[in-house]
Coordinates of C-alpha atoms in Angstrom, one line a residue:
M1085 CA 110.8 44.7 188.1
A1086 CA 113.3 46.2 185.7
F1087 CA 112.3 47.9 182.5
G1088 CA 114.7 46.7 179.7
F1089 CA 115.4 48.7 176.5
S1090 CA 116.6 45.7 174.5
P1091 CA 113.8 43.9 172.6
T1092 CA 113.7 40.1 173.0
Q1093 CA 114.7 38.0 170.1
D1094 CA 111.0 37.2 169.5
Q1095 CA 110.2 40.9 169.2
I1096 CA 113.1 41.4 166.9
D1097 CA 111.8 38.6 164.6
V1098 CA 108.3 40.1 164.7
I1099 CA 109.6 43.6 163.8
K1100 CA 111.7 42.2 160.9
M1101 CA 108.7 40.2 159.6
V1102 CA 106.3 43.2 159.8
R1103 CA 108.9 45.6 158.2
K1104 CA 109.3 43.2 155.3
F1105 CA 105.5 42.8 154.9
V1106 CA 105.1 46.6 154.9
E1107 CA 107.7 47.2 152.3
N1108 CA 106.5 44.4 150.0
E1109 CA 102.7 44.5 150.5
I1110 CA 101.7 47.9 151.9
V1111 CA 104.0 50.6 150.5
P1112 CA 103.4 49.8 146.8
V1113 CA 99.6 50.1 147.1
R1114 CA 99.0 52.6 149.8
A1115 CA 98.4 55.5 147.4
Y1116 CA 96.0 53.3 145.3
Y1117 CA 93.7 52.4 148.2
D1118 CA 93.8 55.9 149.6
E1119 CA 92.9 57.6 146.3
R1120 CA 90.1 55.2 145.6
E1121 CA 88.8 55.0 149.2
E1122 CA 88.7 51.2 148.8
F1123 CA 89.1 48.6 151.5
P1124 CA 92.4 46.7 150.8
W1125 CA 91.2 43.1 151.0
P1126 CA 94.2 41.6 149.2
V1127 CA 96.5 43.2 151.8
I1128 CA 94.3 42.3 154.7
N1129 CA 94.1 38.7 153.6
K1130 CA 97.9 38.4 153.5
M1131 CA 98.0 40.1 156.9
A1132 CA 95.7 37.4 158.3
E1133 CA 98.0 34.7 157.0
L1134 CA 100.9 36.1 158.9
G1135 CA 98.9 36.6 162.1
L1136 CA 99.1 40.4 161.9
L1137 CA 95.4 40.9 161.6
C1138 CA 94.4 39.6 165.0
M1139 CA 97.6 39.5 167.2
A1140 CA 95.5 38.1 170.1
G1141 CA 93.6 35.0 171.2
P1142 CA 94.5 31.8 173.1
E1143 CA 97.3 29.9 171.7
E1144 CA 95.4 26.6 172.0
I1145 CA 93.0 27.8 169.3
S1146 CA 95.7 29.0 166.9
G1147 CA 95.6 32.5 168.4
Y1148 CA 98.6 34.9 168.6
P1149 CA 99.0 35.8 172.3
W1150 CA 101.5 38.5 171.7
D1151 CA 102.0 40.8 174.7
H1152 CA 101.0 44.5 174.6
L1153 CA 104.5 45.7 173.9
T1154 CA 105.0 43.3 170.9
R1155 CA 101.6 44.3 169.5
S1156 CA 102.4 48.0 169.8
M1157 CA 105.8 47.6 168.2
A1158 CA 104.2 45.8 165.3
M1159 CA 101.6 48.5 164.9
E1160 CA 104.3 51.2 164.8
E1161 CA 105.8 49.4 161.8
M1162 CA 102.5 49.0 160.0
A1163 CA 101.5 52.6 160.6
R1164 CA 104.9 53.7 159.3
G1165 CA 103.8 52.1 156.0
C1166 CA 100.2 53.4 156.0
G1167 CA 98.1 54.7 158.8
G1168 CA 94.9 53.9 156.9
I1169 CA 95.7 50.2 156.3
A1170 CA 97.1 49.9 159.8
T1171 CA 93.7 51.0 161.2
T1172 CA 92.1 47.7 160.3
P1173 CA 94.3 45.5 162.6
M1174 CA 94.2 48.3 165.2
A1175 CA 90.4 48.2 165.3
N1176 CA 90.5 44.5 165.3
L1177 CA 92.7 44.6 168.5
L1178 CA 90.3 47.0 170.2
A1179 CA 87.4 44.7 169.5
C1180 CA 89.4 41.8 170.9
E1181 CA 90.2 43.6 174.2
P1182 CA 86.8 43.1 175.9
V1183 CA 86.7 39.5 174.9
E1184 CA 90.2 39.0 176.4
I1185 CA 89.2 40.8 179.5
A1186 CA 85.8 39.3 180.2
G1187 CA 85.1 36.4 177.8
S1188 CA 84.3 32.9 179.0
P1189 CA 86.3 30.0 177.4
E1190 CA 83.4 29.3 175.1
Q1191 CA 83.0 33.0 174.1
K1192 CA 86.8 33.2 173.4
E1193 CA 86.6 30.1 171.3
W1194 CA 83.7 31.5 169.2
W1195 CA 85.3 34.9 168.8
F1196 CA 89.0 34.0 168.2
T1197 CA 88.5 30.8 166.1
G1198 CA 86.9 33.0 163.4
L1199 CA 89.4 35.9 163.7
C1200 CA 92.6 33.8 164.1
Q1201 CA 91.9 30.7 161.9
R1202 CA 89.6 32.1 159.2
G1203 CA 90.8 35.7 158.9
E1204 CA 87.5 37.2 160.0
I1205 CA 87.4 40.8 161.3
G1206 CA 85.9 42.2 164.4
A1207 CA 84.5 45.6 165.3
Y1208 CA 84.1 47.5 168.5
C1209 CA 80.6 49.1 168.5
V1210 CA 80.4 51.7 171.2
T1211 CA 80.2 55.2 169.6
E1212 CA 76.7 56.6 168.8
P1213 CA 75.4 59.8 167.2
N1214 CA 74.9 61.3 170.6
A1215 CA 77.5 59.4 172.6
G1216 CA 81.1 59.8 171.5
S1217 CA 83.4 61.0 174.3
D1218 CA 80.5 60.5 176.7
V1219 CA 80.4 56.8 176.6
A1220 CA 78.0 56.8 179.6
G1221 CA 75.4 58.5 177.3
I1222 CA 74.8 55.6 175.0
S1223 CA 71.2 54.8 174.1
T1224 CA 71.4 51.5 172.3
S1225 CA 69.1 49.3 174.4
A1226 CA 69.2 45.7 175.5
L1227 CA 65.9 44.3 176.8
K1228 CA 66.0 40.9 178.7
E1229 CA 63.4 38.5 177.3
G1230 CA 63.7 34.9 178.6
D1231 CA 67.0 33.5 177.7
H1232 CA 67.7 36.3 175.1
Y1233 CA 68.4 40.0 175.0
I1234 CA 66.7 42.2 172.3
I1235 CA 69.1 44.9 171.1
N1236 CA 68.0 48.1 169.3
G1237 CA 70.1 51.0 168.3
T1238 CA 72.6 52.6 165.9
K1239 CA 76.3 52.8 166.2
C1240 CA 78.3 55.3 164.1
F1241 CA 81.9 55.9 163.0
I1242 CA 82.6 52.2 163.6
S1243 CA 86.0 51.1 162.3
N1244 CA 85.7 47.8 160.4
G1245 CA 81.9 48.3 160.6
S1246 CA 80.9 47.0 157.2
V1247 CA 83.7 44.4 156.8
A1248 CA 83.4 42.8 160.2
S1249 CA 81.9 39.3 160.7
K1250 CA 81.5 39.8 164.5
Y1251 CA 80.8 42.7 166.7
V1252 CA 81.3 43.5 170.4
V1253 CA 78.4 45.8 171.2
L1254 CA 77.9 48.1 174.3
A1255 CA 74.2 48.5 175.2
T1256 CA 72.2 49.7 178.2
L1257 CA 69.8 47.7 180.2
D1258 CA 68.5 50.8 181.9
R1259 CA 69.4 54.4 180.9
S1260 CA 68.3 55.7 184.3
K1261 CA 71.2 53.8 185.8
G1262 CA 73.8 55.6 183.6
H1263 CA 77.0 53.7 183.1
R1264 CA 75.9 51.2 185.7
G1265 CA 73.4 49.8 183.2
H1266 CA 75.9 49.2 180.4
T1267 CA 76.5 45.7 179.3
F1268 CA 78.6 44.2 176.4
F1269 CA 77.3 41.6 174.0
L1270 CA 78.8 39.5 171.2
V1271 CA 76.9 39.7 168.0
N1272 CA 77.2 37.8 164.7
R1273 CA 77.0 39.9 161.6
N1274 CA 74.6 37.4 160.0
W1275 CA 72.0 37.5 162.7
E1276 CA 68.6 38.8 161.7
G1277 CA 68.2 42.5 162.4
V1278 CA 71.9 43.4 162.0
S1279 CA 72.6 45.7 159.1
V1280 CA 75.2 48.3 157.9
G1281 CA 74.2 51.9 157.3
K1282 CA 76.1 54.8 156.0
H1283 CA 79.7 54.4 154.8
E1284 CA 81.7 57.4 155.9
K1285 CA 83.7 59.6 153.4
K1286 CA 86.8 60.7 155.4
M1287 CA 89.6 63.3 155.3
G1288 CA 92.2 60.6 156.0
N1289 CA 92.5 56.9 156.7
R1290 CA 90.6 56.3 153.5
A1291 CA 91.9 52.7 153.2
A1292 CA 90.1 51.9 156.4
D1293 CA 86.4 50.9 156.6
T1294 CA 84.2 53.2 158.7
A1295 CA 80.4 52.8 158.8
E1296 CA 77.2 52.8 160.8
V1297 CA 76.1 49.5 162.3
I1298 CA 72.3 49.2 162.9
F1299 CA 70.6 46.7 165.3
E1300 CA 66.9 46.3 164.9
N1301 CA 65.3 43.8 167.4
V1302 CA 68.4 41.6 167.3
R1303 CA 67.9 38.5 169.5
V1304 CA 71.2 37.8 171.3
P1305 CA 71.4 34.6 173.4
A1306 CA 72.1 35.2 177.1
S1307 CA 75.3 33.1 176.6
F1308 CA 76.6 35.9 174.3
R1309 CA 76.5 38.5 177.1
L1310 CA 80.1 39.5 177.8
G1311 CA 80.7 39.7 181.5
G1312 CA 77.9 40.5 184.0
E1313 CA 75.0 42.9 183.6
G1314 CA 76.1 46.4 184.4
E1315 CA 79.8 45.6 183.9
G1316 CA 80.1 47.0 180.4
F1317 CA 81.4 50.5 181.2
K1318 CA 84.2 49.0 183.4
I1319 CA 85.2 46.6 180.6
A1320 CA 85.2 49.4 178.1
M1321 CA 87.5 51.5 180.2
Q1322 CA 89.8 48.5 180.7
A1323 CA 89.8 47.9 176.9
F1324 CA 90.7 51.5 176.2
A1325 CA 93.6 51.3 178.7
G1326 CA 94.9 48.3 176.7
S1327 CA 94.4 49.8 173.2
R1328 CA 95.7 53.3 173.8
P1329 CA 99.4 52.3 173.7
V1330 CA 98.7 50.8 170.3
I1331 CA 97.2 54.1 169.1
A1332 CA 100.3 55.8 170.5
A1333 CA 102.5 53.4 168.6
M1334 CA 100.6 54.3 165.4
G1335 CA 101.4 57.9 165.9
V1336 CA 105.1 57.1 166.3
G1337 CA 105.0 55.1 163.1
I1338 CA 103.4 57.8 161.1
G1339 CA 105.7 60.4 162.7
Q1340 CA 108.8 58.3 161.9
F1341 CA 107.8 58.1 158.3
A1342 CA 107.3 61.9 158.1
L1343 CA 110.7 62.5 159.7
D1344 CA 112.5 60.0 157.4
T1345 CA 110.9 61.7 154.4
A1346 CA 111.8 65.2 155.5
R1347 CA 115.4 64.2 156.4
D1348 CA 116.0 62.5 153.0
Y1349 CA 114.5 65.5 151.2
A1350 CA 116.6 68.0 153.1
R1351 CA 119.8 66.1 152.1
E1352 CA 118.8 66.2 148.4
R1353 CA 117.2 69.6 148.0
Y1354 CA 119.6 72.3 147.0
Q1355 CA 118.9 76.0 147.7
F1356 CA 121.4 78.8 147.8
G1357 CA 124.1 76.5 146.5
S1358 CA 123.9 73.7 149.1
P1359 CA 121.5 71.1 150.6
I1360 CA 118.9 72.7 152.8
A1361 CA 120.0 70.2 155.5
N1362 CA 123.0 72.5 156.0
L1363 CA 120.6 75.3 157.2
Q1364 CA 120.4 75.5 161.0
G1365 CA 116.7 76.3 160.8
I1366 CA 116.0 73.0 159.1
Q1367 CA 118.4 71.1 161.4
F1368 CA 116.5 72.4 164.5
M1369 CA 113.2 71.4 163.0
L1370 CA 114.5 67.9 162.3
A1371 CA 116.0 67.7 165.8
D1372 CA 112.7 68.7 167.4
M1373 CA 110.8 66.2 165.4
D1374 CA 113.2 63.4 166.5
I1375 CA 112.9 64.4 170.1
K1376 CA 109.1 64.3 170.0
I1377 CA 109.0 60.9 168.2
E1378 CA 111.5 59.3 170.6
S1379 CA 109.6 60.6 173.6
A1380 CA 106.4 59.2 172.3
R1381 CA 108.0 55.9 171.6
L1382 CA 109.3 55.6 175.2
L1383 CA 105.8 56.6 176.5
Y1384 CA 104.0 53.9 174.6
Q1385 CA 106.6 51.3 175.4
K1386 CA 106.3 52.1 179.1
A1387 CA 102.5 51.9 179.1
A1388 CA 102.6 48.6 177.2
W1389 CA 105.2 47.2 179.6
L1390 CA 103.1 48.1 182.6
L1391 CA 100.1 46.2 181.1
D1392 CA 102.3 43.2 180.4
N1393 CA 103.4 43.2 184.0
G1394 CA 99.9 43.3 185.4
I1395 CA 100.1 46.9 186.5
S1396 CA 96.9 48.8 185.7
S1397 CA 97.7 52.4 184.8
P1398 CA 95.0 54.3 182.9
R1399 CA 97.2 57.4 183.4
S1400 CA 100.2 55.9 181.6
S1401 CA 98.1 54.7 178.7
A1402 CA 96.3 58.1 178.4
I1403 CA 99.6 60.0 178.6
A1404 CA 101.1 57.8 175.8
K1405 CA 98.0 58.2 173.6
C1406 CA 97.6 61.9 174.2
Y1407 CA 101.2 62.9 173.7
S1408 CA 101.7 60.7 170.6
A1409 CA 98.5 61.9 168.9
D1410 CA 99.4 65.5 169.5
M1411 CA 103.0 64.9 168.5
V1412 CA 102.3 63.4 165.2
Q1413 CA 100.2 66.4 164.2
S1414 CA 103.1 68.6 164.9
V1415 CA 105.7 66.3 163.2
T1416 CA 103.7 65.8 160.0
S1417 CA 103.0 69.5 159.7
D1418 CA 106.7 70.3 160.1
A1419 CA 107.7 67.6 157.6
V1420 CA 105.3 69.1 155.0
Q1421 CA 106.8 72.5 155.8
I1422 CA 110.3 71.2 155.0
L1423 CA 109.2 69.8 151.7
G1424 CA 107.4 73.0 150.9
G1425 CA 105.2 72.8 147.8
Y1426 CA 106.2 69.2 147.2
G1427 CA 104.9 68.2 150.7
Y1428 CA 101.6 69.7 149.9
M1429 CA 101.1 67.8 146.7
R1430 CA 99.2 64.5 146.5
D1431 CA 101.9 63.1 144.2
Y1432 CA 104.0 62.6 147.4
P1433 CA 102.9 60.4 150.3
L1434 CA 103.6 63.0 153.0
E1435 CA 100.3 64.9 152.7
K1436 CA 98.5 61.5 153.1
A1437 CA 100.4 60.9 156.3
M1438 CA 99.3 64.3 157.7
R1439 CA 95.7 63.5 156.9
D1440 CA 95.9 60.0 158.4
A1441 CA 97.5 61.4 161.6
K1442 CA 94.5 63.6 162.5
L1443 CA 92.4 60.6 163.4
L1444 CA 94.6 59.7 166.3
Q1445 CA 93.6 62.8 168.2
I1446 CA 90.0 61.7 167.9
V1447 CA 89.7 57.9 167.9
E1448 CA 89.4 55.9 171.2
G1449 CA 89.0 59.1 173.2
T1450 CA 90.0 62.6 172.0
S1451 CA 93.1 64.2 173.2
Q1452 CA 90.9 66.3 175.5
I1453 CA 89.4 63.2 177.0
Q1454 CA 92.8 61.8 177.6
R1455 CA 93.6 65.0 179.6
V1456 CA 90.5 64.4 181.7
V1457 CA 91.6 60.9 182.5
I1458 CA 95.2 62.1 183.3
A1459 CA 93.9 64.8 185.6
R1460 CA 91.5 62.6 187.4
E1461 CA 94.2 60.0 188.0
L1462 CA 96.6 62.7 189.2
L1463 CA 94.1 64.3 191.5
N1464 CA 93.0 61.0 193.0
G1465 CA 96.6 60.2 193.8

C-alpha cells in the first residue's frame, strides 16, 4: 500500500470549508470566549450544521464517516483558529471512538442520531481524581442487578462534561481484577443520578468546557453496556490510538498559527534599521519552527493513514501525539520570544496559543505516558 502525499479532492474540499468557517466564525470571537471563559454555543451550533462537531457515525443515519486522516486535517485547521474552541469537536470525536469500535447497530443509532442529526455533544468519562494516567486504577463501580447495572463514582477533568447530552463511561465490575474488570457504558445525561459537579478554571483552553461528572446509583440498562464485560480497558486503548493523531493535528494547527504570526511580525518589525527577519538569529528560529511543525504534520498523517488502512499501530499514534505536543510547546515559546513584549501581552493572540498548547502534553495520556507506550511497543518488537 503506497502512502500518497496528495490529498484527495474530498479532503481538499473539507479543508477549504473548514478554513472558511474558521476565518468567519472562530477567529473573530476567540479572544471574547477565552477572556470570559464562556462556552461558545453559537459557534458550536454552526459547527454542528456543517458536520464539524461530530465527524463520525454511520452514513445511513446522517453521520459523517470521515476517515481518520480527513478528521485530523480538519482538526489542524480548527486548532489553527483556536485551540480552545477546537477542543469541543476533539473531545466529541474521542467520545465517539468507543462507540465506533464496540457499539451494536442499536447503540450506534442511539448515540449518533443525537450527535449527528440534533447537534448533541458527547463526553468521554474515564479520568478520576485518583486515576489519570493510570487508567487501570479507576474506582467508579458498576454493580450488576438484574437487567441493569448500578453505576457510582465521580469523573473529573471531563472535556464537554457539563454540555454533553450523552456520556461514554468506564467503570469497574470488580476492582480486584484490575483492568480486566473494566467495562464501558453509555449513559444519558437526563437519567436519574447523573449530575455535574465542579466547573474547572483553567490556564488555557478557556473556551472549552471541563467539569466533574457525578454518577449516584445510576441505573443503566444492560443493553447500554458497550462491548462485553471486562473489555473496557481494551476498548479505551483502541480509542486512544484513534484519537491521538487528532491531538497531534491540533498541535500542528496551533504551531502553524504561532509560526505564521512570528514570521509576519519579523517581516514588519524594524530594529537597527531593517526588519528583524533579516537577522540570522531570527531566521534560524523560524527555520527550526518550520522543521518541527512539518515533522509533526507528517507523523500525524502517517498515524492516521495506518488507521485508515486497518493497520493497528499504537506506537505510531503515540509518537505522533508525543512529538506534536512537545513540539508545539517549543514553537509557541519561540514565537513569543520573537515578538518580545508584544508576544507576552494579552492584546495579541499569541500568548493564548501558548496557554492552549500546554493541554496537549497532558490530555489523553501525558507525553511521559506516550513514551511508556512507545518503549513498550519497541521492546516487544
